[in-house]
Amino acid sequence: MSDVQWEAVIGIEIHAQLLTATKMFCGCALSFGDPANTHTCPVCLAHPGALPVVNAEAIRLALIAGHALGCEIPERSVFSRKNYFYPDLPKAYQISQFDEPICGPGRFRFLTEDGEKFLGITRAHLEEDAAKLNHFGGEGRRADALGSVVDFNRGGTPLLEIVTEPELHNGTDAAAFLKQLRQTLVHLGITDGSMEQGSMRADANISIRPMGVTTLGTKTELKNMNSFTFLERGIAAEIERQIGIVESGGTVTQETLHYEPTTGHITSLRSKEEAHDYRYFPEPDLVPVVPDRGWVDEIRAALPELPVDRRDRWMREYGLTFEDAEVLSEPAALGDYFEQVAAVAPPKSAANWVRGDLRAFLRERGQEPWESDVPPAAVAQIISMVEAREISMPSAKQVLAHVVEHGGDPKEVVASLGLGAIQDESALIAIVDALIAANPEQAAQLRDGKDKLVGFFVGQAMKATQGRADPGRIGELVRERVAAS
Amino acid sequence: MIDDAITRHVARLARLGLTEDEVVRMQHELSAILEYVDQVQGLELADIVPTTHAIPLSNVLREDVPTPSVSAELALREGPNVTADGFTVPRMG
């Protein structure tokens, strides 16, 4: 064993399927779950002589993503062939980009519980997805299959591959980054971001080095993690594995790995000896893309507020916690709803009500706030009544439940259900005095300094008034009257 | 000069099964081609942008509008080994 402190160095590669109507280089419609091989043509089946043509919408989406990632947009970009043989790749090369990607270096800001962080973006480039292989025989896995059936529906789907700098140091930050990136891309309509369906996939390049060293160690690549939790856990497991190897005198081998989330095991997919030699060269069937600068600027100007800026604004201007802001920002429609409530009511209360009781009450009915009949103004009004001490907190919840169930104006609901707070001070005093008289033992203990008994009396008073008393005021009165009795 | 090992490596990348005689022949032919192209290295090219396409064109794009695909039946018709679900391929190593 050594006393060396290890630092992990992590870079992420993300593949996101673009929300276009058609494939990257042909007019076949994108589909998910349609019968196999019903969305193909000579181009995506790689018939000799068929020529690819670039989808303009894929370029537009890539440029939007580039701006959101803080990337430079180079004057021109070129497609290249990445050569390898595999049955899911009918041309025996994937049209991708190599030395002239659509988006150049950038910097992406993301929020964590420890504050904002930045991650360098190396590049983002366009490419086509491979076809889907369905293995048969054995357990349905590649390793023990008898063979595979190729479905070309997915082949040629436009992908944006985003490559980050190796600047992350743990799985937690990697997951926070990926979460925020996904939220951003989904918000901008670039991808649907479904990790379960594979429309967003992440690989992590991981190496370790002694703390203080600036050169990079041998990296391994952890493939295709399809959830934030798996990414975080997989990275942690791989860092631990590498430290174990090095501390026991071994060396890390450059290889591609698979993290099995159910067992936590890491297995090798292929080692460096088998690593691909892709022989990239410019795709002669496609001419360069030179985005019009006016168009590039137009897209930048039309960029809406990014989720990171929105959350940051809520935390700064509304005083929301990191967690409040994170929960309320997803999906964007919930954030819109919250903002409408917060425009009228105190934002912190708005946050609590929207993410708390409102969402809980609506979920029982299988609804979400933004698709419900409960207008943000009604929630704001309930909050205002609580603030003005016109109704107690328990009554407010009753009013909200009623509005969710039956609709109606909160003020009228308060009146019709008789939920208005008991404002009459003498009535409250009478209630408190009666409780003190009925519970002499508790009153004596409270007088002797057992202060938590205030809660007992408040509870009794709330029960006696069916929640229509202001618990804060009752507490004050209990102390006063006990001391005076 | 292309050596024996590079010739075999390139053949493997191209999934070509060469006989020993062919390895020798390819080694010489590849070398001759590369030496011919290598003459370009002798030119003063620092200011020349690499050509990626024979025609000076850019931005040949198409609108994102679906066009008809072929039927699955037609797509699979010429496949040497197909099932109703698609092209069948042997297991991958």
XYZ file of C-alpha atoms in Angstrom:
578
model
C 0.000 0.000 0.000
C 1.119 3.540 -0.630
C 0.106 6.908 0.698
C -0.371 8.345 -2.763
C -3.521 10.407 -3.177
C -5.124 9.645 -6.514
C -6.941 12.045 -8.742
C -9.354 10.752 -11.360
C -9.576 12.510 -14.706
C -12.793 12.057 -16.627
C -14.092 13.173 -19.991
C -17.548 12.396 -21.325
C -18.808 11.645 -24.822
C -22.511 12.044 -25.426
C -24.508 10.838 -28.410
C -27.882 12.525 -28.805
C -30.418 11.585 -31.465
C -31.695 14.726 -33.125
C -35.401 15.522 -33.274
C -35.609 15.694 -37.037
C -38.400 14.215 -39.135
C -36.011 12.372 -41.440
C -32.637 10.668 -41.395
C -29.281 12.451 -41.622
C -28.573 11.779 -45.294
C -31.844 10.533 -46.820
C -35.558 11.280 -46.677
C -36.582 8.152 -44.740
C -38.790 9.065 -41.785
C -37.426 8.484 -38.287
C -39.412 5.985 -36.280
C -39.332 4.128 -33.035
C -40.987 0.776 -32.632
C -42.234 0.427 -36.221
C -41.932 -2.971 -37.954
C -38.332 -3.735 -38.883
C -36.881 -2.435 -42.144
C -39.920 -0.346 -43.093
C -37.937 2.930 -43.103
C -35.138 2.270 -45.540
C -34.051 3.345 -48.997
C -31.066 2.834 -51.296
C -29.089 5.516 -49.377
C -29.443 4.103 -45.857
C -29.143 0.539 -47.143
C -25.907 1.561 -48.902
C -26.849 0.434 -52.363
C -24.082 1.169 -54.868
C -24.414 4.558 -56.498
C -26.861 6.006 -53.961
C -25.711 9.408 -52.760
C -26.216 11.037 -49.356
C -27.585 14.596 -49.007
C -27.283 16.490 -45.714
C -30.460 17.229 -43.741
C -30.643 21.032 -43.254
C -32.602 20.674 -40.009
C -29.800 18.583 -38.489
C -27.418 21.442 -39.239
C -29.801 23.936 -37.617
C -30.197 21.809 -34.465
C -26.428 21.305 -34.232
C -25.901 25.061 -34.443
C -28.460 25.676 -31.672
C -26.687 23.076 -29.540
C -23.342 24.676 -30.355
C -24.513 28.043 -29.064
C -25.971 26.481 -25.900
C -22.644 24.715 -25.294
C -20.784 27.975 -25.691
C -18.996 26.597 -28.754
C -17.282 28.466 -31.518
C -18.963 27.833 -34.852
C -16.199 27.336 -37.431
C -16.546 28.938 -40.827
C -16.879 25.569 -42.533
C -17.358 21.984 -41.560
C -16.618 18.789 -43.449
C -17.940 15.235 -43.265
C -15.535 12.320 -43.109
C -15.701 8.575 -43.450
C -14.949 6.485 -40.396
C -14.111 3.032 -41.741
C -14.910 -0.211 -39.976
C -16.738 -3.445 -40.686
C -19.783 -4.342 -38.658
C -23.169 -5.690 -39.762
C -24.993 -2.609 -38.414
C -23.040 -0.403 -40.823
C -23.948 -1.331 -44.405
C -21.471 0.993 -46.161
C -18.609 -0.340 -44.007
C -18.036 3.269 -43.031
C -19.963 5.710 -40.906
C -20.335 9.231 -42.237
C -19.109 11.351 -39.346
C -16.933 14.408 -38.876
C -13.282 14.379 -37.992
C -11.011 17.421 -38.175
C -13.637 19.987 -39.171
C -16.683 19.486 -36.899
C -19.788 21.691 -37.042
C -19.096 23.041 -33.501
C -15.639 23.895 -32.200
C -14.365 24.356 -28.645
C -16.743 25.679 -26.005
C -17.470 25.850 -22.303
C -20.624 24.619 -20.607
C -21.859 25.960 -17.292
C -23.704 23.610 -14.950
C -24.973 23.835 -11.398
C -24.124 21.501 -8.547
C -24.914 21.611 -4.864
C -21.455 23.125 -4.384
C -22.227 25.949 -6.783
C -21.689 26.522 -10.484
C -19.041 24.634 -12.414
C -17.702 24.750 -15.939
C -16.695 21.970 -18.278
C -14.708 22.502 -21.445
C -16.357 21.212 -24.601
C -13.847 19.905 -27.115
C -16.251 19.717 -30.031
C -19.680 18.639 -31.188
C -20.104 16.925 -34.514
C -22.794 15.351 -36.663
C -22.892 11.724 -37.710
C -25.283 8.939 -38.620
C -26.425 6.236 -36.217
C -25.861 2.557 -36.952
C -28.668 0.061 -37.538
C -30.067 -2.061 -34.735
C -28.884 -5.623 -34.215
C -31.282 -8.054 -32.604
C -29.346 -11.052 -31.374
C -30.935 -14.481 -31.386
C -30.013 -17.734 -29.708
C -28.268 -17.985 -26.343
C -29.399 -15.387 -23.829
C -30.020 -12.746 -26.454
C -26.681 -11.096 -25.718
C -24.020 -10.608 -28.326
C -21.526 -12.872 -26.563
C -23.520 -16.075 -26.702
C -25.833 -15.341 -29.641
C -26.056 -17.674 -32.621
C -26.493 -14.735 -34.942
C -28.195 -11.394 -35.371
C -30.962 -9.863 -37.411
C -30.338 -6.350 -38.697
C -33.098 -3.737 -38.600
C -32.097 -0.705 -40.645
C -34.893 1.609 -39.428
C -32.481 3.327 -37.031
C -29.565 3.272 -39.473
C -28.850 6.812 -40.630
C -30.592 8.591 -37.737
C -28.880 11.950 -37.142
C -26.697 12.023 -34.044
C -24.921 14.895 -32.386
C -21.805 13.662 -30.624
C -20.585 16.005 -27.906
C -17.077 15.478 -26.558
C -15.930 17.144 -23.346
C -12.447 17.966 -22.155
C -11.040 15.571 -19.517
C -11.745 18.009 -16.699
C -14.110 16.147 -14.383
C -12.785 14.386 -11.291
C -15.670 12.332 -9.952
C -18.866 10.599 -10.973
C -21.084 12.994 -9.052
C -20.026 16.001 -11.102
C -20.202 13.897 -14.264
C -23.826 13.035 -13.481
C -24.652 16.665 -12.618
C -23.134 17.765 -15.919
C -25.013 15.145 -17.905
C -28.300 16.012 -16.198
C -27.921 19.671 -17.011
C -26.788 18.930 -20.567
C -29.782 16.685 -21.131
C -32.136 19.312 -19.708
C -30.626 21.927 -22.007
C -30.840 19.809 -25.159
C -34.408 18.732 -24.383
C -35.454 22.309 -23.577
C -34.095 23.505 -26.908
C -35.900 20.744 -28.832
C -32.644 19.200 -30.022
C -33.338 15.690 -28.712
C -36.051 13.950 -26.706
C -33.257 12.942 -24.320
C -34.714 9.538 -23.496
C -31.884 7.550 -21.983
C -33.967 4.376 -21.590
C -34.830 4.330 -25.285
C -31.232 5.118 -26.159
C -31.863 8.490 -27.789
C -29.196 9.849 -25.463
C -26.157 7.735 -24.549
C -23.044 8.577 -22.593
C -19.546 7.096 -22.530
C -16.915 8.085 -19.960
C -13.150 8.145 -20.506
C -11.482 7.575 -17.159
C -7.885 7.613 -15.962
C -6.156 8.204 -12.645
C -2.934 9.978 -11.703
C -1.168 10.875 -8.468
C -2.506 14.150 -7.107
C -0.417 17.045 -8.396
C 0.728 15.312 -11.577
C -0.430 17.062 -14.741
C 0.083 14.368 -17.394
C -2.727 11.903 -18.071
C -2.651 8.236 -17.123
C -3.827 5.394 -19.373
C -7.545 5.757 -19.906
C -10.326 3.241 -20.156
C -13.647 3.869 -21.822
C -16.849 2.985 -19.993
C -19.533 2.498 -22.651
C -23.196 3.326 -22.988
C -24.394 4.262 -19.550
C -28.097 4.850 -19.832
C -28.910 6.638 -16.579
C -27.397 9.348 -14.411
C -27.144 6.976 -11.466
C -25.358 4.309 -13.499
C -22.965 6.911 -14.870
C -22.142 8.107 -11.355
C -21.782 4.586 -9.932
C -19.964 3.204 -12.974
C -17.351 5.964 -12.813
C -16.874 5.468 -9.069
C -16.444 1.710 -9.576
C -13.952 2.185 -12.401
C -11.881 4.710 -10.418
C -11.762 2.234 -7.547
C -10.783 -0.582 -9.919
C -7.930 1.449 -11.436
C -6.591 2.523 -8.031
C -6.698 -1.115 -6.924
C -4.679 -2.215 -9.971
C -2.040 0.495 -9.597
C -1.671 0.158 -5.832
C -1.101 -3.573 -6.153
C 1.728 -2.936 -8.586
C -0.110 -3.411 -11.869
C -0.756 -1.112 -14.796
C -4.066 -0.043 -16.268
C -4.707 -1.425 -19.763
C -6.348 0.790 -22.331
C -9.622 -0.940 -23.084
C -13.318 -0.511 -23.584
C -15.415 -1.545 -20.609
C -18.972 -2.318 -19.743
C -20.460 -1.512 -16.332
C -23.214 -3.903 -15.300
C -25.506 -1.870 -13.027
C -27.237 -4.859 -11.443
C -24.022 -6.454 -10.196
C -21.676 -3.447 -10.168
C -19.167 -5.520 -12.193
C -16.963 -4.056 -14.873
C -16.133 -6.284 -17.827
C -13.912 -5.771 -20.852
C -15.527 -5.337 -24.259
C -12.323 -5.074 -26.254
C -8.720 -4.220 -25.565
C -6.362 -1.890 -27.359
C -4.882 -4.616 -29.576
C -8.276 -4.985 -31.199
C -8.906 -1.252 -31.142
C -10.171 0.177 -34.374
C -8.008 1.820 -36.950
C -10.674 4.003 -38.530
C -8.696 5.567 -41.400
C -10.762 8.743 -41.491
C -10.763 10.647 -44.742
C -13.005 13.391 -46.176
C -16.318 12.049 -47.499
C -16.123 12.595 -51.280
C -19.906 12.272 -51.680
C -20.602 15.396 -49.606
C -19.471 18.976 -50.057
C -18.483 21.188 -47.091
C -21.123 22.935 -45.005
C -20.434 26.658 -44.677
C -23.131 28.058 -42.397
C -24.178 31.565 -43.394
C -22.884 33.886 -40.663
C -26.135 35.842 -40.609
C -27.995 32.594 -39.976
C -25.564 31.587 -37.240
C -26.052 34.951 -35.514
C -29.817 34.736 -35.941
C -29.884 31.337 -34.228
C -27.751 32.673 -31.387
C -30.050 35.691 -30.939
C -33.160 33.492 -30.913
C -31.806 31.237 -28.152
C -34.265 31.204 -25.228
C -33.192 31.457 -21.603
C -31.212 28.276 -20.887
C -32.266 26.050 -17.977
C -29.004 26.777 -16.164
C -29.657 30.523 -16.337
C -33.238 30.080 -15.248
C -32.275 28.006 -12.215
C -29.498 30.397 -11.377
C -31.935 33.325 -11.580
C -34.422 31.592 -9.281
C -31.694 30.926 -6.728
C -30.350 34.481 -6.933
C -33.546 36.514 -7.232
C -36.070 34.233 -5.544
C -33.779 32.759 -2.908
C -34.652 29.185 -3.907
C -32.397 26.336 -2.816
C -30.456 24.318 -5.387
C -32.875 21.466 -4.890
C -36.023 23.611 -5.252
C -34.665 25.112 -8.441
C -33.671 21.727 -9.836
C -37.034 20.124 -9.125
C -39.051 23.060 -10.464
C -37.038 23.371 -13.642
C -37.994 19.928 -14.925
C -39.938 19.915 -17.154
C -39.866 23.488 -18.391
C -43.684 23.618 -18.231
C -43.530 23.155 -14.449
C -41.070 26.029 -14.279
C -43.433 28.205 -16.325
C -46.274 27.379 -13.934
C -44.131 28.127 -10.895
C -43.082 31.479 -12.363
C -46.700 32.478 -12.847
C -47.417 31.739 -9.186
C -44.193 33.426 -8.053
C -45.061 36.544 -10.053
C -47.866 37.245 -7.562
C -47.020 35.311 -4.390
C -43.763 35.179 -2.410
C -41.491 32.921 -4.532
C -40.282 30.684 -1.712
C -43.883 29.863 -0.707
C -44.793 29.477 -4.374
C -41.974 26.929 -4.726
C -43.125 24.959 -1.691
C -46.761 24.862 -2.751
C -46.160 24.046 -6.415
C -43.609 21.276 -5.899
C -45.312 20.075 -2.714
C -49.048 19.944 -2.079
C -50.237 21.093 -5.494
C -48.256 18.432 -7.319
C -49.157 15.776 -4.756
C -52.910 16.525 -4.899
C -52.871 16.589 -8.702
C -50.849 13.389 -8.986
C -53.626 11.528 -7.208
C -55.726 12.486 -10.204
C -52.993 11.619 -12.682
C -52.401 15.244 -13.591
C -49.569 17.730 -13.541
C -49.973 21.419 -12.655
C -49.425 22.748 -16.173
C -52.073 20.488 -17.685
C -54.596 20.904 -14.861
C -57.554 23.250 -14.478
C -55.987 24.882 -11.434
C -54.855 28.315 -12.558
C -51.578 29.630 -11.120
C -53.562 32.636 -9.874
C -55.627 30.400 -7.583
C -52.493 28.943 -5.985
C -51.096 32.453 -5.593
C -54.329 33.581 -3.968
C -54.246 30.761 -1.420
C -50.659 31.681 -0.572
C -51.630 35.348 -0.205
C -54.452 34.435 2.186
C -52.003 32.449 4.333
C -49.551 35.360 4.277
C -52.336 37.749 5.363
C -53.280 35.265 8.078
C -56.791 35.064 6.660
C -56.540 31.285 6.701
C -54.311 28.898 8.615
C -51.899 26.531 6.887
C -54.074 23.440 7.459
C -57.084 25.316 6.104
C -55.062 26.430 3.084
C -54.336 22.803 2.241
C -58.030 22.015 2.518
C -58.848 24.906 0.210
C -56.263 23.758 -2.315
C -57.549 20.182 -2.179
C -61.050 21.513 -2.778
C -59.962 23.679 -5.713
C -58.087 20.718 -7.242
C -61.153 18.524 -6.821
C -64.000 20.877 -7.689
C -62.464 24.061 -9.066
C -63.744 27.400 -7.867
C -62.356 30.634 -6.520
C -60.256 30.100 -3.365
C -61.867 33.056 -1.549
C -65.339 31.645 -2.176
C -64.203 28.179 -1.123
C -62.943 29.618 2.164
C -66.305 31.318 2.733
C -68.469 28.359 1.718
C -66.491 25.855 3.799
C -66.249 28.258 6.727
C -62.457 27.945 6.759
C -61.670 31.594 7.464
C -59.193 31.973 10.286
C -60.614 32.896 13.667
C -59.487 36.495 13.811
C -61.342 37.346 17.000
C -58.637 37.517 19.671
C -61.111 37.074 22.557
C -62.438 33.883 20.962
C -58.895 32.516 20.703
C -58.169 33.459 24.323
C -61.336 31.681 25.416
C -60.243 28.539 23.578
C -56.755 28.642 25.108
C -58.108 29.274 28.609
C -60.531 26.373 28.287
C -57.667 24.077 27.209
C -55.484 25.180 30.130
C -58.353 24.515 32.527
C -58.995 21.094 31.005
C -55.306 20.070 31.136
C -53.957 21.326 34.494
C -51.107 18.815 34.604
C -49.671 19.852 31.226
C -50.175 23.489 32.125
C -48.186 23.032 35.335
C -45.336 21.295 33.518
C -45.245 24.055 30.922
C -45.108 26.625 33.694
C -42.126 24.682 35.106
C -40.279 25.184 31.866
C -41.178 22.116 29.800
C -41.514 24.312 26.751
C -42.286 21.599 24.213
C -45.739 21.301 25.766
C -46.631 24.454 23.824
C -46.928 22.120 20.873
C -49.429 19.991 22.763
C -51.711 22.969 23.393
C -51.352 24.251 19.834
C -52.346 20.810 18.572
C -55.376 20.744 20.833
C -56.388 24.239 19.771
C -56.102 23.332 16.084
C -58.274 20.304 16.695
C -60.832 22.381 18.576
C -61.017 24.942 15.756
C -60.806 22.441 12.898
C -57.580 24.066 11.837
C -58.979 27.569 11.621
C -56.689 29.097 14.214
C -53.289 30.581 13.454
C -50.889 28.156 15.175
C -48.256 30.880 15.654
C -50.641 33.161 17.487
C -52.039 30.245 19.557
C -48.509 29.403 20.693
C -47.965 32.979 21.846
C -51.294 33.003 23.666
C -50.589 29.661 25.386
C -47.348 31.041 26.833
C -49.009 34.252 27.976
C -52.070 32.621 29.545
C -50.150 29.809 31.269
C -47.774 32.322 32.795
C -50.707 34.445 33.941
C -52.842 31.593 35.299
C 8.468 1.420 -48.671
C 5.551 -0.529 -47.328
C 6.783 -3.469 -45.299
C 5.302 -6.905 -44.902
C 3.622 -6.133 -41.553
C 1.842 -3.022 -42.863
C 0.632 -4.921 -45.912
C -0.878 -7.627 -43.718
C -2.408 -5.029 -41.385
C -4.051 -3.146 -44.259
C -5.315 -6.408 -45.719
C -6.829 -7.298 -42.354
C -8.499 -3.885 -42.048
C -10.013 -4.419 -45.511
C -10.966 -7.999 -44.560
C -8.941 -9.366 -47.476
C -7.551 -12.875 -47.247
C -4.292 -12.687 -49.188
C -2.099 -15.618 -50.147
C 1.621 -15.337 -49.365
C 2.306 -14.541 -53.032
C -0.340 -11.844 -52.995
C 1.135 -10.251 -49.855
C 4.434 -9.854 -51.690
C 2.750 -8.521 -54.825
C 0.524 -6.079 -52.886
C 3.482 -4.863 -50.893
C 5.223 -3.844 -54.125
C 2.133 -2.412 -55.775
C 1.139 -0.370 -52.712
C 4.687 0.920 -52.383
C 4.751 1.979 -56.017
C 1.454 3.849 -55.648
C 2.559 5.612 -52.473
C 5.903 6.560 -53.971
C 4.122 8.046 -56.962
C 1.775 10.088 -54.764
C 4.730 10.979 -52.559
C 6.063 13.243 -55.311
C 3.484 15.804 -54.143
C 5.437 16.096 -50.889
C 8.240 17.753 -52.841
C 6.034 20.708 -53.783
C 5.639 23.999 -51.924
C 2.120 23.527 -50.486
C 2.097 25.445 -47.215
C -0.475 27.983 -48.454
C -2.795 25.519 -50.181
C -6.039 24.507 -48.458
C -6.512 20.728 -48.742
C -9.117 19.829 -51.320
C -12.016 17.900 -49.845
C -14.066 17.872 -53.009
C -13.419 18.083 -56.726
C -16.161 20.678 -57.301
C -15.971 24.003 -55.402
C -19.455 23.733 -53.960
C -20.815 24.033 -50.426
C -24.129 23.747 -48.586
C -25.856 21.158 -50.697
C -28.667 20.486 -48.241
C -32.164 19.074 -48.362
C -35.281 20.052 -46.445
C -36.244 17.812 -43.530
C -39.273 16.380 -45.330
C -39.934 12.632 -45.433
C -39.872 10.888 -48.789
C -41.296 7.401 -49.339
C -39.172 4.507 -48.117
C -39.062 1.206 -49.916
C -41.132 -1.695 -48.599
C -39.521 -4.134 -46.201
C -40.116 -6.861 -48.771
C -38.231 -4.949 -51.451
C -35.491 -3.903 -49.039
C -34.844 -7.511 -48.072
C -35.310 -9.067 -51.520
C -31.654 -9.222 -52.537
C -30.358 -10.259 -49.119
C -28.566 -13.634 -49.154
C -29.964 -14.622 -45.786
C -33.120 -12.952 -44.507
C -36.034 -13.561 -42.178
C -39.256 -11.585 -41.955
C -37.534 -9.341 -39.400
C -34.495 -8.457 -41.428
C -31.111 -9.418 -42.748
C -29.581 -12.310 -40.857
C -25.884 -12.217 -40.075
C -23.632 -14.718 -38.295
C -22.643 -14.126 -34.678
C -19.996 -11.501 -34.157
C -16.771 -12.458 -32.416
